[in-house]
Amino acid sequence: METTEYIVNTQKYYPINKTIIDEDVELFFNLYGKTSREKELSLISTKNRKLVKHDVENLLDYNLLYVHEEEKELYENYYNNLMSLKLVPEKMKEFYSNVGNTINKMFTNPQDKSNMKEVDNIVTDMVSTIAQDSFTVSSFITILSSDYYNHTHSLNVSVYAICLGRHLKMSKSELKELGVSALLHDLGKSKISDAIINKTGKLTEHEFNEVKKHSMYGWALARQMGITNKHILAGIRNHHERMDGNGYPDKLKDEQIHTFAKIIAVCDTFDALTTNKSYQDSMGTFNTLLMMKKEMSKHLDTTIVDHFINIFREESISNKTT
């Protein structure tokens, strides 16, 4: 990592390693640059948004890119997280791809009882991978799909849920149950018309009522797959319940909602807002966490949200001390 600073009117800027620049990467700091024709550094990329192809081409045209001294720690933390991928990376990328294909097949034929064996194997591997000290949520974000699909969304939510469960000191058996519940939380959408699921505009009242049935459909499909564990089933059935009692399907409130369902709700919301959809771009990690913390107390369990935020905070602190 470069260490020589660039000083402008007592303001210090530090060179960054350009290997972090890539399409769909979300940076948490501003980037500055200077061409051979310019005398001063200028702001060329703002923080908290994902880079697109044009951004990458523009940034890589600069011989050196810089970060301001006030954001140097943010850059170093991000860089360290990215480099930590080298401990797990190819295995995790391959795993992510293979599992996505398996989940897609499961959505196509959800009533096939052989699915449960594959789900069990997938979650066992995930719990084992996430239990490794080298695995970080921040690192996972750099390799997950930037676009929202039912199968990749289910996998993302399961990974986030297991990470959150680990943070909450759950046992391995509890993590496995939670991972299964999260992986299957949207399975019921396989019973909803594609025309409704893939609609880009606002849903009609009838269409929204149809979508709301997916948690019950998923619960029924899970039972048909042979799942009897009440914790797994509660997570699938009740992940759209709200803390104020205005959720569905059972209008449960606060303590009536199972912990698995509360965890899945947080992870479901986070992934939905940080991936691109045909009608909505990603809000970015920082803005999403801020919104969940400040604007969703009637929807999400604030204690669970705080624990989720702390995963990112603790990873950041850990990187400062390594």
CSV table of N, CA, C and O in Angstrom, one decimal, residues 34-39 62-63:
chain,number,residue,atom,x,y,z
A,34,LYS,N,-5.6,13.8,-10.2
A,34,LYS,CA,-5.0,14.9,-10.9
A,34,LYS,C,-4.3,14.4,-12.2
A,34,LYS,O,-3.5,13.5,-12.2
A,35,THR,N,-4.7,15.0,-13.3
A,35,THR,CA,-4.1,14.6,-14.6
A,35,THR,C,-2.8,15.4,-14.8
A,35,THR,O,-2.5,16.4,-14.0
A,36,SER,N,-2.1,15.1,-15.8
A,36,SER,CA,-0.8,15.8,-16.1
A,36,SER,C,-1.1,17.2,-16.5
A,36,SER,O,-0.2,18.1,-16.4
A,37,ARG,N,-2.3,17.5,-16.9
A,37,ARG,CA,-2.6,18.9,-17.3
A,37,ARG,C,-3.1,19.8,-16.2
A,37,ARG,O,-3.3,21.0,-16.3
A,38,GLU,N,-3.4,19.1,-15.0
A,38,GLU,CA,-4.0,19.9,-13.9
A,38,GLU,C,-3.0,20.2,-12.8
A,38,GLU,O,-2.1,19.4,-12.6
A,39,LYS,N,-3.2,21.3,-12.2
A,39,LYS,CA,-2.3,21.7,-11.1
A,39,LYS,C,-2.7,21.2,-9.7
A,39,LYS,O,-1.9,21.0,-8.8
A,62,TYR,N,-6.4,7.8,-14.5
A,62,TYR,CA,-5.5,8.6,-13.6
A,62,TYR,C,-4.3,7.7,-13.2
A,62,TYR,O,-4.5,6.5,-12.8
A,63,ASN,N,-3.1,8.3,-13.3
A,63,ASN,CA,-2.0,7.5,-12.8
A,63,ASN,C,-2.0,7.2,-11.3
A,63,ASN,O,-1.7,6.1,-10.9
